[in-house]
XYZ file of C-alpha atoms in Angstrom:
666
model
C -8.604 19.576 31.057
C -5.439 21.299 32.168
C -2.344 20.409 30.184
C -3.509 16.838 29.610
C -4.828 17.315 26.109
C -6.878 14.646 24.368
C -4.891 13.869 21.302
C -6.642 13.984 17.930
C -5.460 11.551 15.327
C -2.175 12.676 13.874
C -1.877 15.966 15.778
C -0.348 15.314 19.162
C 1.273 17.898 21.418
C 3.702 19.205 18.795
C 7.365 19.721 19.490
C 10.692 18.629 18.078
C 13.405 16.377 19.447
C 16.600 14.840 18.201
C 17.438 12.033 20.580
C 21.089 11.345 21.274
C 22.599 14.704 20.268
C 24.111 15.775 23.586
C 23.828 19.426 24.517
C 27.372 19.973 25.707
C 26.591 23.607 26.376
C 23.802 22.624 28.746
C 25.076 19.493 30.476
C 26.830 19.889 33.793
C 28.495 16.495 33.768
C 32.247 16.508 33.187
C 32.152 13.118 31.493
C 32.789 12.899 27.761
C 29.749 13.326 25.574
C 28.542 10.197 23.767
C 28.684 10.009 20.002
C 25.398 11.464 18.786
C 22.993 8.985 17.231
C 20.051 10.870 15.813
C 16.378 9.988 15.513
C 13.539 12.439 15.047
C 10.898 12.555 17.753
C 8.136 15.076 17.366
C 6.163 14.771 20.572
C 8.008 13.142 23.507
C 5.386 12.236 26.077
C 5.704 9.309 28.454
C 8.982 7.785 29.532
C 9.802 4.531 31.318
C 13.146 3.171 32.461
C 14.320 -0.286 33.449
C 16.994 -2.922 32.860
C 19.478 -0.459 31.382
C 17.064 1.034 28.836
C 14.758 4.018 28.545
C 11.635 4.030 26.356
C 9.990 7.229 25.131
C 6.638 7.488 23.339
C 6.421 9.877 20.380
C 2.878 11.022 19.634
C 3.364 12.739 16.278
C 5.638 10.165 14.657
C 3.616 7.328 16.207
C 6.731 5.575 17.437
C 8.678 4.519 20.507
C 12.354 5.369 20.909
C 14.527 3.041 22.956
C 17.644 4.610 24.463
C 20.682 3.280 26.235
C 20.328 4.449 29.839
C 24.084 4.701 30.338
C 24.866 7.237 27.616
C 21.568 8.395 26.104
C 22.372 6.917 22.704
C 19.656 5.500 20.511
C 19.188 1.746 20.563
C 16.291 1.605 18.117
C 13.308 3.496 16.783
C 10.170 1.347 16.887
C 7.656 2.479 14.290
C 6.745 -0.498 12.087
C 3.255 -0.386 10.592
C 2.407 -3.678 12.268
C 3.088 -2.159 15.697
C -0.123 -0.118 15.300
C 1.312 2.766 17.287
C -1.406 5.390 16.895
C -1.199 8.256 19.328
C 1.110 6.365 21.734
C 0.555 8.110 25.015
C 1.592 6.295 28.169
C 3.974 3.405 28.624
C 4.738 0.715 31.199
C 7.678 -1.693 31.505
C 7.692 -4.915 33.448
C 10.219 -7.696 33.072
C 10.709 -8.593 29.419
C 7.786 -6.608 28.018
C 6.795 -3.013 27.256
C 3.145 -1.989 26.992
C 2.101 1.161 25.157
C -1.357 2.729 25.450
C -2.395 4.159 22.063
C -4.868 6.908 22.802
C -5.883 7.662 19.204
C -5.935 4.006 18.188
C -7.791 2.768 21.302
C -5.385 -0.142 21.593
C -2.414 -1.460 23.536
C 0.833 -2.443 21.815
C 3.011 -4.994 23.574
C 6.726 -5.090 22.670
C 9.656 -7.312 23.526
C 12.205 -5.381 25.604
C 15.139 -7.407 24.282
C 14.800 -6.385 20.638
C 11.791 -4.095 20.297
C 9.890 -6.671 18.271
C 6.110 -6.769 18.325
C 4.509 -9.273 20.669
C 0.884 -8.340 19.994
C -1.599 -5.547 19.476
C -4.569 -5.684 21.837
C -7.633 -4.007 20.376
C -10.534 -6.462 20.500
C -13.911 -4.828 21.017
C -14.454 -6.933 24.114
C -11.409 -5.331 25.786
C -13.318 -2.068 26.176
C -10.349 0.103 25.211
C -11.591 3.619 24.464
C -9.012 6.400 24.444
C -6.692 4.512 26.830
C -4.859 7.060 28.932
C -2.805 5.479 31.720
C -1.253 2.032 31.959
C 0.419 0.053 34.736
C 1.968 -3.417 34.793
C 2.758 -5.603 37.753
C 3.387 -9.340 37.771
C 0.779 -11.244 35.752
C -1.519 -8.283 35.112
C -1.714 -5.032 33.127
C -4.253 -2.324 33.979
C -5.412 0.371 31.561
C -7.617 3.404 32.285
C -9.982 4.476 29.492
C -10.744 8.167 29.479
C -13.803 8.181 27.209
C -15.907 5.429 28.808
C -14.565 5.725 32.395
C -13.624 2.051 32.578
C -10.524 0.184 33.702
C -9.415 -2.752 31.568
C -7.396 -5.527 33.199
C -5.331 -7.736 30.876
C -3.350 -10.927 31.306
C 0.303 -9.970 30.877
C 1.255 -13.408 29.547
C -1.053 -13.522 26.536
C -2.875 -10.159 26.368
C -6.254 -11.741 26.993
C -8.971 -9.884 28.841
C -9.202 -10.592 32.561
C -12.028 -8.174 33.321
C -13.483 -4.759 32.691
C -14.015 -2.797 35.882
C -16.888 -0.380 35.421
C -19.239 -0.556 38.390
C -20.967 2.767 39.183
C -19.757 2.303 42.738
C -16.151 2.671 41.529
C -16.934 6.310 40.647
C -14.415 6.509 37.817
C -14.400 10.053 36.460
C -11.873 10.750 33.697
C -9.350 8.310 35.196
C -6.026 9.918 34.314
C -3.506 7.832 36.251
C -3.101 4.390 37.767
C -0.611 2.755 40.136
C -0.163 -0.759 41.509
C 1.552 -1.745 44.741
C 1.222 -5.166 46.350
C -2.384 -6.294 46.443
C -3.948 -2.965 45.611
C -4.579 -0.774 42.548
C -5.158 2.972 42.853
C -6.868 5.015 40.160
C -6.667 8.818 40.128
C -9.867 10.449 38.919
C -10.516 14.133 38.376
C -11.521 14.715 41.994
C -11.137 11.392 43.789
C -9.080 8.215 44.129
C -10.546 4.740 43.636
C -8.802 1.859 45.406
C -9.299 -1.648 43.987
C -8.340 -5.166 44.977
C -5.656 -6.287 42.524
C -6.727 -9.921 42.827
C -10.302 -9.556 41.614
C -10.884 -5.883 40.714
C -13.371 -5.425 43.525
C -13.807 -2.031 45.113
C -11.966 -1.339 48.365
C -12.942 2.317 48.750
C -13.407 5.651 47.023
C -11.371 8.404 48.693
C -12.876 11.852 48.317
C -12.699 13.857 51.556
C -12.619 17.678 51.055
C -9.359 17.891 52.999
C -7.645 15.616 50.463
C -7.400 18.584 48.054
C -7.998 16.487 44.912
C -8.369 18.700 41.849
C -7.617 17.328 38.404
C -5.529 14.475 39.790
C -3.097 13.834 36.961
C -0.586 11.376 38.500
C -0.481 8.758 41.221
C 2.277 6.682 42.834
C 2.275 4.060 45.592
C 4.867 2.118 47.579
C 2.750 -0.153 49.771
C 2.646 2.121 52.796
C 1.834 5.435 51.144
C -0.022 6.753 48.088
C 0.778 10.119 46.464
C -1.593 12.031 44.195
C -0.646 15.020 42.004
C -3.276 17.779 41.936
C -2.576 19.713 38.767
C -5.079 22.512 39.403
C -4.312 22.978 43.098
C -0.504 22.969 42.824
C -0.219 20.315 45.483
C 0.574 16.672 46.232
C -1.733 14.666 48.485
C -0.187 11.878 50.572
C -2.464 9.081 51.806
C -2.148 6.063 54.065
C -2.279 3.008 51.800
C -3.790 0.903 54.569
C -6.996 2.875 55.034
C -6.922 5.808 52.578
C -6.694 8.377 55.358
C -4.952 11.672 54.742
C -1.327 11.954 55.869
C -0.600 15.432 54.515
C -1.063 17.837 51.622
C 2.243 19.135 50.306
C 1.839 22.621 48.847
C 3.860 24.389 46.190
C 7.038 25.951 47.549
C 10.424 27.155 46.332
C 9.011 27.499 42.836
C 8.157 23.802 42.587
C 4.894 21.830 42.378
C 3.305 24.352 40.021
C 0.891 22.215 38.029
C 2.294 18.786 39.036
C 1.667 16.272 36.271
C 4.015 13.289 36.672
C 5.563 11.088 39.382
C 8.599 8.843 39.647
C 9.404 6.910 42.837
C 12.831 5.347 43.405
C 12.075 3.638 46.719
C 13.222 6.536 48.837
C 12.308 9.843 47.204
C 9.432 11.033 45.075
C 10.250 13.060 41.947
C 7.490 15.350 40.674
C 7.365 16.832 37.166
C 5.638 20.236 37.090
C 5.172 23.043 34.564
C 8.765 24.291 34.475
C 10.535 22.274 37.142
C 11.186 18.949 38.821
C 10.731 18.733 42.599
C 12.284 16.045 44.792
C 10.294 15.201 47.919
C 11.414 13.292 50.988
C 8.765 10.568 51.348
C 9.393 10.224 55.076
C 8.060 13.682 55.921
C 6.976 15.310 52.639
C 9.746 17.900 52.829
C 10.976 19.528 49.627
C 14.576 18.403 49.155
C 15.267 20.388 45.999
C 13.606 22.109 43.069
C 15.362 21.798 39.728
C 14.337 24.549 37.335
C 17.433 26.065 35.778
C 17.077 26.972 32.118
C 20.160 24.909 31.341
C 18.354 21.826 32.597
C 16.150 21.929 29.492
C 13.012 21.651 31.638
C 10.061 23.337 29.957
C 6.633 21.808 30.537
C 7.995 18.453 31.734
C 5.495 15.703 31.046
C 6.883 12.219 31.531
C 9.232 11.246 34.346
C 10.838 7.923 35.293
C 13.603 6.703 37.559
C 15.852 3.661 37.658
C 18.835 3.166 39.909
C 20.602 6.475 40.454
C 19.065 8.233 37.462
C 15.923 10.238 36.707
C 14.730 10.947 33.158
C 12.288 13.724 32.256
C 10.632 14.537 28.911
C 9.972 18.222 28.208
C 7.209 18.201 25.658
C 7.111 21.892 24.795
C 10.802 22.184 23.874
C 11.395 18.609 22.793
C 14.133 17.508 25.171
C 14.994 14.696 27.559
C 16.808 15.679 30.732
C 18.744 13.059 32.695
C 19.388 13.839 36.367
C 21.570 12.310 39.056
C 19.059 11.023 41.601
C 21.473 11.481 44.499
C 22.042 15.219 44.069
C 19.748 16.452 41.279
C 22.622 17.459 39.000
C 22.100 17.321 35.255
C 23.962 14.471 33.604
C 22.873 15.258 30.067
C 20.184 16.970 28.049
C 19.253 15.204 24.837
C 17.726 17.382 22.168
C 18.660 19.631 19.286
C 22.179 20.842 19.987
C 24.389 23.430 18.216
C 22.032 23.724 15.256
C 19.129 24.429 17.605
C 16.087 25.633 15.663
C 13.548 25.088 18.434
C 10.662 26.388 16.355
C 7.877 27.373 18.732
C 4.648 28.072 16.842
C 6.404 29.367 13.705
C 3.993 31.963 12.381
C 5.750 33.809 9.538
C 8.429 33.181 6.925
C 10.397 35.504 4.682
C 13.134 34.972 2.099
C 15.937 37.338 1.122
C 18.733 36.032 -1.098
C 20.505 33.101 0.542
C 18.658 33.374 3.832
C 15.260 32.367 5.170
C 13.825 34.059 8.244
C 11.327 32.331 10.534
C 9.372 34.253 13.145
C 8.362 32.276 16.232
C 5.071 33.372 17.720
C 5.413 31.858 21.202
C 9.029 32.302 22.259
C 9.439 35.788 20.811
C 12.411 35.196 18.563
C 13.491 35.085 14.943
C 15.607 32.330 13.435
C 17.670 32.773 10.306
C 18.879 29.788 8.334
C 20.702 29.108 5.091
C 18.271 28.481 2.247
C 20.724 26.257 0.379
C 21.148 23.564 3.037
C 18.770 24.372 5.901
C 21.545 25.026 8.419
C 21.051 27.545 11.195
C 22.708 30.948 10.770
C 21.560 32.660 13.968
C 18.870 33.070 16.583
C 17.796 36.678 17.165
C 16.165 37.279 20.545
C 17.986 40.082 22.329
C 15.849 41.976 24.844
C 16.580 45.222 22.990
C 14.768 43.826 19.934
C 11.506 44.414 21.810
C 9.890 41.210 20.527
C 6.546 40.999 22.268
C 3.849 38.752 20.820
C 5.260 38.905 17.312
C 2.478 38.699 14.725
C 3.862 39.330 11.227
C 7.097 39.735 9.293
C 8.313 41.185 6.013
C 11.746 40.756 4.432
C 13.209 42.869 1.645
C 16.856 43.280 0.690
C 18.957 44.316 3.675
C 16.099 44.613 6.166
C 13.648 42.479 8.148
C 10.570 44.039 9.753
C 8.568 42.354 12.543
C 5.331 43.600 14.082
C 4.962 43.334 17.867
C 1.401 43.168 19.156
C 2.021 44.071 22.814
C 4.604 46.831 22.951
C 4.469 49.378 25.768
C 6.158 52.418 27.226
C 6.081 54.213 30.572
C 4.715 57.769 30.754
C 4.730 60.043 33.788
C 1.223 61.366 34.460
C 1.744 64.683 36.200
C -1.856 65.081 37.375
C -1.714 61.709 39.149
C 1.941 61.828 40.133
C 2.530 58.288 38.887
C 4.213 56.416 36.070
C 1.628 54.854 33.803
C 2.244 51.980 31.393
C 0.950 52.898 27.966
C 0.202 49.935 25.702
C 1.617 50.535 22.255
C 2.485 48.226 19.406
C 5.820 48.439 17.653
C 7.814 47.366 14.642
C 11.297 45.887 15.022
C 13.683 46.393 12.131
C 16.695 44.074 11.782
C 19.704 43.992 9.481
C 19.152 40.925 7.299
C 22.875 40.326 6.813
C 23.829 40.300 10.505
C 20.574 40.047 12.464
C 21.569 43.175 14.373
C 18.906 45.563 15.585
C 18.457 48.588 13.346
C 15.633 50.246 15.267
C 12.406 49.756 17.173
C 9.593 51.901 15.782
C 7.022 52.728 18.442
C 6.344 56.449 18.460
C 2.799 57.271 19.499
C 2.284 59.198 16.265
C 2.946 56.057 14.214
C -0.521 54.803 15.110
C 0.539 51.176 15.479
C -2.418 49.410 17.051
C -3.059 45.643 17.049
C -0.844 45.247 13.994
C -1.547 41.905 12.315
C 0.120 42.227 8.897
C 3.056 43.982 7.240
C 4.396 44.337 3.723
C 7.253 46.193 2.051
C 7.721 47.499 -1.450
C 10.681 49.651 -2.478
C 11.045 52.672 -0.221
C 7.929 52.040 1.855
C 6.625 49.705 4.553
C 2.902 49.323 5.223
C 1.481 47.973 8.487
C -2.159 46.909 8.812
C -3.617 47.929 12.177
C -7.080 47.110 13.513
C -8.688 50.117 11.780
C -5.871 51.894 9.956
C -2.715 51.465 7.886
C 0.634 52.935 8.932
C 3.051 53.782 6.141
C 6.747 54.039 7.050
C 9.894 55.023 5.200
C 11.920 51.828 4.785
C 15.244 53.686 4.798
C 14.957 55.276 8.231
C 11.692 54.032 9.798
C 10.191 57.501 9.855
C 6.449 57.958 9.569
C 5.084 58.785 6.136
C 1.397 58.763 7.057
C -1.347 57.021 9.001
C -4.261 56.153 6.698
C -7.515 56.078 8.634
C -10.370 57.634 6.676
C -13.797 56.112 7.411
C -14.327 55.530 3.699
C -11.289 53.230 3.595
C -13.360 50.493 5.227
C -10.555 49.042 7.356
C -11.974 46.329 9.596
C -9.511 44.135 11.517
C -7.356 43.427 8.456
C -5.376 40.180 8.564
C -3.403 40.566 5.345
C -1.753 43.280 3.285
C 0.110 43.232 -0.029
C 1.850 45.858 -2.158
C 2.552 45.587 -5.855
C 3.414 48.318 -8.303
C 1.352 51.417 -7.591
C -1.213 49.697 -5.367
C -1.570 48.503 -1.786
C -4.228 45.896 -1.034
C -5.689 45.355 2.451
C -7.827 42.315 3.307
C -10.564 43.179 5.817
C -13.143 40.893 7.419
C -15.380 40.812 4.344
C -13.837 43.238 1.891
C -10.655 44.407 0.160
C -9.426 47.998 0.377
C -7.234 49.185 -2.490
C -4.966 52.186 -1.854
C -2.738 54.332 -4.038
C 0.794 53.473 -2.971
C 2.132 56.916 -3.847
C -0.114 58.953 -1.554
C -2.249 56.527 0.479
C -5.493 57.717 -1.059
C -8.413 55.354 -1.462
C -8.804 53.759 -4.879
C -11.751 51.505 -4.085
C -13.357 49.151 -1.575
C -14.245 45.772 -3.087
C -17.095 43.966 -1.347
C -19.715 42.828 -3.848
C -21.403 39.511 -3.126
C -20.059 37.924 -6.311
C -16.456 38.450 -5.172
C -16.839 35.678 -2.599
C -14.831 37.563 0.025
C -15.401 35.910 3.388
C -12.964 36.278 6.293
C -9.903 36.581 4.027
C -6.835 35.476 5.975
C -4.192 35.471 3.259
C -3.379 37.565 0.225
C -0.755 37.611 -2.526
C -0.261 39.889 -5.511
C 1.611 39.776 -8.816
C 1.946 42.369 -11.583
C -1.386 41.268 -13.036
C -3.540 39.684 -10.333
C -4.387 39.652 -6.640
C -5.377 36.383 -4.937
C -7.273 36.236 -1.658
C -7.722 33.125 0.507
C -11.210 33.024 2.053
C -12.421 30.935 4.977
C -16.150 30.266 5.012
C -17.094 28.160 8.071
C -20.828 28.609 7.516
C -20.849 26.848 4.132
C -17.627 24.867 4.668
C -16.684 25.865 1.138
C -13.438 27.752 1.445
C -12.230 29.526 -1.658
C -9.736 31.748 -3.416
C -10.852 35.020 -5.020
C -8.848 36.310 -7.973
C -8.939 40.041 -8.843
C -7.238 42.143 -11.516
C -4.441 44.242 -10.114
C -5.045 47.052 -12.595
C -8.597 47.902 -11.624
C -9.731 45.516 -8.875
C -12.252 43.875 -11.146
C -13.443 40.377 -10.403
C -11.804 37.501 -12.321
C -13.060 34.356 -10.610
C -13.799 32.562 -7.361
C -12.067 29.193 -7.216
C -14.243 26.899 -5.141
C -15.660 24.351 -7.563
C -16.792 21.034 -6.108
C -13.702 19.382 -7.558
C -11.564 21.671 -5.396
C -13.760 21.426 -2.306
C -11.412 19.117 -0.444
C -8.364 20.970 -1.652
C -9.154 24.183 0.241
C -9.388 23.573 3.968
C -9.229 26.713 6.106
C -6.671 28.439 3.844
C -4.663 30.850 5.990
C -1.843 31.962 3.703
C -1.110 32.339 0.015
C 1.974 33.000 -2.143
C 2.626 33.539 -5.839
C 5.540 33.813 -8.242
C 3.413 35.135 -11.101
C 2.785 31.898 -12.963
C 1.632 29.792 -10.005
C -0.250 30.313 -6.768
C 0.212 28.225 -3.622
C -2.434 28.085 -0.898
C -1.570 26.855 2.617
C -4.422 24.785 4.095
C -4.753 22.988 7.428
C -2.642 19.986 6.414
C -1.772 20.581 2.780
C -0.685 23.038 0.106
C -2.800 23.534 -3.026
C -1.006 24.750 -6.157
C -2.992 26.633 -8.817
C -2.238 27.843 -12.328
C -2.422 31.624 -12.125
C -3.543 32.016 -15.751
C -6.798 30.077 -15.405
C -7.155 29.120 -11.725
C -6.928 25.416 -12.517
C -5.537 23.111 -9.879
C -2.018 21.862 -10.550
C -1.614 19.641 -7.504
C -2.352 19.140 -3.840
C 0.780 18.580 -1.757
C 0.002 16.516 1.323
C 2.356 13.539 1.512
C 2.969 12.383 5.083
C 6.714 12.954 4.689
C 6.089 16.636 3.881
C 5.170 17.237 7.522
C 2.453 19.772 6.711
C 0.609 20.219 10.015
C -1.188 23.515 10.527
C 0.689 25.617 7.936
C 0.632 29.216 9.087
C 2.708 31.056 6.499
C 4.099 30.416 3.041
C 6.760 32.102 0.906
C 8.244 31.441 -2.524
C 11.618 32.496 -3.901
C 13.084 31.187 -7.127
C 12.721 27.414 -7.288
C 11.863 26.910 -3.610
C 8.775 27.169 -1.452
C 8.882 27.416 2.351
C 5.959 26.614 4.667
C 5.850 27.101 8.443
C 4.043 24.303 10.291
C 2.479 25.854 13.389
C 1.311 22.535 14.883
C 4.336 20.428 13.931
C 6.901 23.061 14.992
C 8.830 22.703 11.729
C 9.540 24.180 8.312
C 8.766 22.336 5.075
C 10.871 23.250 2.047
C 9.384 22.217 -1.300
C 10.505 22.318 -4.913
C 8.353 25.001 -6.524
C 8.595 23.259 -9.888
C 7.060 19.911 -9.005
C 5.960 20.177 -5.355
C 8.436 17.528 -4.202
C 9.936 17.667 -0.719
C 13.404 19.198 -0.458
C 13.740 18.932 3.322
C 11.804 19.022 6.559
C 13.568 21.273 9.058
C 12.741 20.523 12.693
């Protein structure tokens, strides 16, 4: 359903945000920056402004942040257990109260605007709340749309009691995603229609669904008494209706780079502000003209989601990059951008981690960059993302001594085809080599002879680098990047390998249902391991020590994921670790790391530690504070363990000795 994702419990549109730290490098205001007051938000969604304050819902932390509208500083972070904030999604403010729709909790939390204290939690079965999505408050009533049962719940604003549930088939509610109230009428935006209700008794006025109205995944709605505006996410348009009879006034199409996937509205009495995929568009409500489109990178706008206006200010949440942008409503200028300043990590789908001495390298899968930070204190050293680095759908990384190697899945070069008289783009993967001490580019390896093709894994050992391609292994010289050999014999059994490891005189490659062992000195085949007793099933992670090789298997058919242990010396089977006692401890294991005496397995929301001598479980690390959400990669060095959290956009650093949390880097 477009970008409006139904939020599962505990995993909600991941991103990172530090409210109150002003981005002086991004803000265009000449006024002095406020003193930063920091609170972690990990999923800024809806935003509402009024009476000098701004409230922001945080889906991952299950909290609401209240900010001072004048300077962006934090007033309070509302996250008490009693508040029952569970997947807080949309928010409404009216007078002295704030109402929060909890999508995962199927409830509404009412707060006091003066001090953030809890007034009540509304979740009685009779209220009919089922994945509440949108919420609106006006005078004595609060209206809530429920996405799962296609109902609208009307509550008494004074005591939270149920007024009525509106669910007549004639209302034609269909995934009601937005709601607005103006005067005596309530408008509900459905997927492909608008339902107009009488605010006094919930009775149906009309269902508006003419083909010319251009409704298509209507994700936002606003009304001012005379007009109603509907955002059509899938049609890149805004539909304007007459509030008196529902007739079409106009359809405002995307222009000037704005209104691409419109998803949020804010109306200040004169102009309509529209949040879209990478911009904010200001419309003149008198004629629908586009007044301005705000989409500069410095504005911090990246997948804006929530938008609100009060007085001469407009606030926008950018969910994908975790920022709040404050605009001057009179001219569209940026007043401030609240987010992670100076020490900006901005992890976007962190997919690989590597450690070399005092530095930890994190490879971002989505924004094509590498971040280096200090392993002793978690501070940022540098962000590497120069265009010359050729990062293009980065898939894997290896770090060793003075070098960092990154595989790029979608490299390309241009070749002149004489017979056709044209330049032709030739798709070719590549490997980027960086200097680990400075982050400077050493070289990009992408010669056609290198055979790099859909590279998914990379490892380094001494003077050699091995890259696992879809049906081959490329071996490179680590000193100069030159090709040593491409290993591609049919007998090698390479089949879309996802992991590769080198130890001593052997190189191990994890295929779909087998392990290929190679001689590291000459690339010759030692053996292919694929007997039924080995338990190899879609191995996604692999780690090796001087004595053993461990393979993380994912087995969706039996839902019994496992770890296979092999002897490094001869590839013989040692054990499969998947006893019933460990059944819950392996959950889609995607990565594995070892320091010789212990093995750590990264699962969906936890890390399992094993004793390497006997395969016994040491512990399962899954405390809420550890922030383990969709671990994608894991690395161990000395007394520390680093885990990339793909869903939570963060890095968890653990003590390798006892599994305790050292820090959560967001």
